Amino acid sequence: MKKVFSLLIVMAFVFSAVAQDANADKPKKVKEPEITFENLVHDYGEIQQGANGTCEFVFKNTGKADLILTNCRSSCGCTVPEWPKDPIPPGKKAVIKVSYNTNRLGIINKSITVESNAVNNRVILNIKGNVSAKPAEAAPTNEGGAVKAQ
């Protein structure tokens, strides 16, 4: 009797393993979010020192479940991203706002890494451009007691 019982247990394990392998070939229909950006790059072009360095990256949840952004980080401290903390339902749009410190002169070439629960769970955004110095303001002169701009 013990042999029959043991044989039945072994057969049950074998059949369950075979059944699991048969189901492994079938594609799983999982509802997952997907993040799709309108643009992956923002080009400031030529921008003056001290100008508004804010831009927006618009994205949409093109998946079938709520999208949750878990983190947005920039390649340096001069670039600060702000992102929605609430879940974005399927089909809805949202915005990641990026502020660049335009007091730094020179070429802009920074990246922002967006992490989420989406199928494409890591997306890299880029900002580029060139910050040039403000034109020098005319210094006032004193001619004949009146102050005049040169």
mmCIF file of C-alpha atoms in Angstrom:
data_model
loop_
_atom_site.group_PDB
_atom_site.id
_atom_site.type_symbol
_atom_site.label_atom_id
_atom_site.label_comp_id
_atom_site.label_asym_id
_atom_site.label_seq_id
_atom_site.Cartn_x
_atom_site.Cartn_y
_atom_site.Cartn_z
ATOM 1 C CA MET A 1 0.000 0.000 0.000
ATOM 2 C CA LYS A 2 2.847 2.369 0.791
ATOM 3 C CA LYS A 3 4.347 1.678 -2.640
ATOM 4 C CA VAL A 4 1.083 2.526 -4.419
ATOM 5 C CA PHE A 5 0.663 5.703 -2.393
ATOM 6 C CA SER A 6 4.273 6.740 -3.073
ATOM 7 C CA LEU A 7 3.831 5.991 -6.769
ATOM 8 C CA LEU A 8 0.685 8.147 -6.887
ATOM 9 C CA ILE A 9 2.511 11.072 -5.235
ATOM 10 C CA VAL A 10 5.421 10.817 -7.675
ATOM 11 C CA MET A 11 3.023 10.659 -10.643
ATOM 12 C CA ALA A 12 1.156 13.733 -9.344
ATOM 13 C CA PHE A 13 4.415 15.707 -9.193
ATOM 14 C CA VAL A 14 5.398 14.585 -12.694
ATOM 15 C CA PHE A 15 2.022 15.515 -14.174
ATOM 16 C CA SER A 16 1.995 18.926 -12.456
ATOM 17 C CA ALA A 17 5.513 19.656 -13.770
ATOM 18 C CA VAL A 18 4.457 18.708 -17.313
ATOM 19 C CA ALA A 19 1.333 20.866 -17.050
ATOM 20 C CA GLN A 20 3.398 23.862 -15.893
ATOM 21 C CA ASP A 21 5.817 23.427 -18.810
ATOM 22 C CA ALA A 22 2.895 23.317 -21.262
ATOM 23 C CA ASN A 23 1.580 26.611 -19.879
ATOM 24 C CA ALA A 24 5.047 28.201 -20.006
ATOM 25 C CA ASP A 25 4.892 28.316 -23.832
ATOM 26 C CA LYS A 26 1.683 30.337 -23.839
ATOM 27 C CA PRO A 27 2.216 34.125 -23.888
ATOM 28 C CA LYS A 28 0.989 35.845 -20.772
ATOM 29 C CA LYS A 29 -1.552 38.585 -21.302
ATOM 30 C CA VAL A 30 -0.403 41.017 -18.649
ATOM 31 C CA LYS A 31 -1.726 44.537 -18.474
ATOM 32 C CA GLU A 32 1.342 46.776 -18.239
ATOM 33 C CA PRO A 33 1.890 50.510 -18.529
ATOM 34 C CA GLU A 34 4.048 51.964 -21.295
ATOM 35 C CA ILE A 35 5.536 55.453 -21.404
ATOM 36 C CA THR A 36 5.711 57.284 -24.734
ATOM 37 C CA PHE A 37 7.321 60.737 -24.994
ATOM 38 C CA GLU A 38 6.445 63.329 -27.635
ATOM 39 C CA ASN A 39 10.154 64.294 -27.756
ATOM 40 C CA LEU A 40 13.233 62.797 -26.137
ATOM 41 C CA VAL A 41 15.416 65.879 -26.745
ATOM 42 C CA HIS A 42 14.881 69.573 -25.977
ATOM 43 C CA ASP A 43 17.180 71.962 -27.828
ATOM 44 C CA TYR A 44 17.438 75.392 -26.190
ATOM 45 C CA GLY A 45 19.497 76.579 -29.141
ATOM 46 C CA GLU A 46 21.421 79.760 -28.263
ATOM 47 C CA ILE A 47 20.195 81.058 -24.906
ATOM 48 C CA GLN A 48 21.468 84.019 -22.894
ATOM 49 C CA GLN A 49 22.953 83.791 -19.433
ATOM 50 C CA GLY A 50 20.253 84.153 -16.783
ATOM 51 C CA ALA A 51 17.404 83.366 -19.219
ATOM 52 C CA ASN A 52 14.564 80.990 -18.351
ATOM 53 C CA GLY A 53 16.041 77.491 -18.605
ATOM 54 C CA THR A 54 12.788 75.606 -18.046
ATOM 55 C CA CYS A 55 11.412 73.111 -20.555
ATOM 56 C CA GLU A 56 8.782 70.376 -20.519
ATOM 57 C CA PHE A 57 8.760 66.793 -21.733
ATOM 58 C CA VAL A 58 5.205 65.644 -22.463
ATOM 59 C CA PHE A 59 4.499 61.917 -22.232
ATOM 60 C CA LYS A 60 1.526 59.590 -22.442
ATOM 61 C CA ASN A 61 0.724 56.288 -20.803
ATOM 62 C CA THR A 62 0.149 54.157 -23.909
ATOM 63 C CA GLY A 63 -0.111 50.954 -21.877
ATOM 64 C CA LYS A 64 -3.034 49.204 -20.244
ATOM 65 C CA ALA A 65 -2.340 49.830 -16.539
ATOM 66 C CA ASP A 66 -1.511 52.811 -14.317
ATOM 67 C CA LEU A 67 1.944 54.304 -14.961
ATOM 68 C CA ILE A 68 3.983 55.262 -11.898
ATOM 69 C CA LEU A 69 7.175 57.288 -12.235
ATOM 70 C CA THR A 70 9.491 56.046 -9.503
ATOM 71 C CA ASN A 71 12.418 58.420 -10.081
ATOM 72 C CA CYS A 72 13.766 61.129 -12.376
ATOM 73 C CA ARG A 73 17.405 62.075 -11.983
ATOM 74 C CA SER A 74 19.704 64.342 -13.940
ATOM 75 C CA SER A 75 23.327 63.946 -14.919
ATOM 76 C CA CYS A 76 24.321 66.970 -12.790
ATOM 77 C CA GLY A 77 23.039 69.364 -10.156
ATOM 78 C CA CYS A 78 22.534 72.204 -12.636
ATOM 79 C CA THR A 79 19.550 70.322 -14.106
ATOM 80 C CA VAL A 80 16.529 69.678 -11.881
ATOM 81 C CA PRO A 81 13.578 67.522 -13.015
ATOM 82 C CA GLU A 82 10.081 67.659 -11.489
ATOM 83 C CA TRP A 83 7.720 64.765 -12.218
ATOM 84 C CA PRO A 84 4.189 63.710 -11.295
ATOM 85 C CA LYS A 85 4.041 61.554 -8.166
ATOM 86 C CA ASP A 86 0.473 60.288 -8.719
ATOM 87 C CA PRO A 87 -0.286 57.332 -11.027
ATOM 88 C CA ILE A 88 -1.046 58.232 -14.652
ATOM 89 C CA PRO A 89 -4.006 56.214 -15.968
ATOM 90 C CA PRO A 90 -3.868 54.516 -19.404
ATOM 91 C CA GLY A 91 -4.387 57.003 -22.253
ATOM 92 C CA LYS A 92 -3.582 60.075 -20.134
ATOM 93 C CA LYS A 93 -0.782 62.611 -20.676
ATOM 94 C CA ALA A 94 1.507 64.204 -18.110
ATOM 95 C CA VAL A 95 4.618 66.414 -18.023
ATOM 96 C CA ILE A 96 8.142 66.236 -16.660
ATOM 97 C CA LYS A 97 9.377 69.794 -16.063
ATOM 98 C CA VAL A 98 13.154 70.314 -16.314
ATOM 99 C CA SER A 99 14.952 73.437 -15.076
ATOM 100 C CA TYR A 100 18.494 74.165 -16.253
ATOM 101 C CA ASN A 101 20.646 76.777 -14.471
ATOM 102 C CA THR A 102 21.464 79.222 -17.270
ATOM 103 C CA ASN A 103 23.971 81.129 -15.133
ATOM 104 C CA ARG A 104 26.541 78.582 -16.334
ATOM 105 C CA LEU A 105 28.105 79.676 -19.634
ATOM 106 C CA GLY A 106 28.863 77.248 -22.424
ATOM 107 C CA ILE A 107 27.457 74.178 -24.106
ATOM 108 C CA ILE A 108 24.490 72.373 -22.562
ATOM 109 C CA ASN A 109 24.504 68.599 -22.966
ATOM 110 C CA LYS A 110 22.679 66.973 -20.032
ATOM 111 C CA SER A 111 20.570 63.863 -19.583
ATOM 112 C CA ILE A 112 17.593 63.037 -17.399
ATOM 113 C CA THR A 113 16.900 59.384 -16.562
ATOM 114 C CA VAL A 114 13.217 58.560 -16.084
ATOM 115 C CA GLU A 115 12.432 55.359 -14.177
ATOM 116 C CA SER A 116 8.959 53.857 -13.936
ATOM 117 C CA ASN A 117 6.918 50.681 -13.724
ATOM 118 C CA ALA A 118 6.443 50.698 -17.519
ATOM 119 C CA VAL A 119 7.537 47.955 -19.884
ATOM 120 C CA ASN A 120 10.168 50.417 -21.074
ATOM 121 C CA ASN A 121 11.059 51.151 -17.452
ATOM 122 C CA ARG A 122 14.060 53.412 -18.121
ATOM 123 C CA VAL A 123 13.982 56.274 -20.634
ATOM 124 C CA ILE A 124 16.746 58.842 -21.180
ATOM 125 C CA LEU A 125 15.780 62.420 -22.008
ATOM 126 C CA ASN A 126 18.327 65.014 -23.173
ATOM 127 C CA ILE A 127 18.656 68.772 -23.142
ATOM 128 C CA LYS A 128 21.150 70.625 -25.293
ATOM 129 C CA GLY A 129 22.049 74.120 -26.382
ATOM 130 C CA ASN A 130 24.553 76.877 -25.639
ATOM 131 C CA VAL A 131 24.447 79.554 -22.958
ATOM 132 C CA SER A 132 26.128 82.780 -24.071
ATOM 133 C CA ALA A 133 27.033 85.806 -21.946
ATOM 134 C CA LYS A 134 24.609 88.693 -21.678
ATOM 135 C CA PRO A 135 25.626 91.682 -23.799
ATOM 136 C CA ALA A 136 27.411 94.314 -21.735
ATOM 137 C CA GLU A 137 25.175 97.181 -20.684
ATOM 138 C CA ALA A 138 26.200 100.683 -21.708
ATOM 139 C CA ALA A 139 27.930 102.542 -18.896
ATOM 140 C CA PRO A 140 26.531 105.999 -18.094
ATOM 141 C CA THR A 141 28.751 109.048 -18.626
ATOM 142 C CA ASN A 142 28.654 112.465 -17.039
ATOM 143 C CA GLU A 143 28.757 115.150 -19.721
ATOM 144 C CA GLY A 144 27.974 118.683 -18.630
ATOM 145 C CA GLY A 145 26.366 117.604 -15.380
ATOM 146 C CA ALA A 146 23.758 115.343 -17.004
ATOM 147 C CA VAL A 147 24.113 111.580 -16.955
ATOM 148 C CA LYS A 148 23.844 110.055 -20.416
ATOM 149 C CA ALA A 149 24.127 106.489 -21.637
ATOM 150 C CA GLN A 150 26.904 105.809 -24.147
#
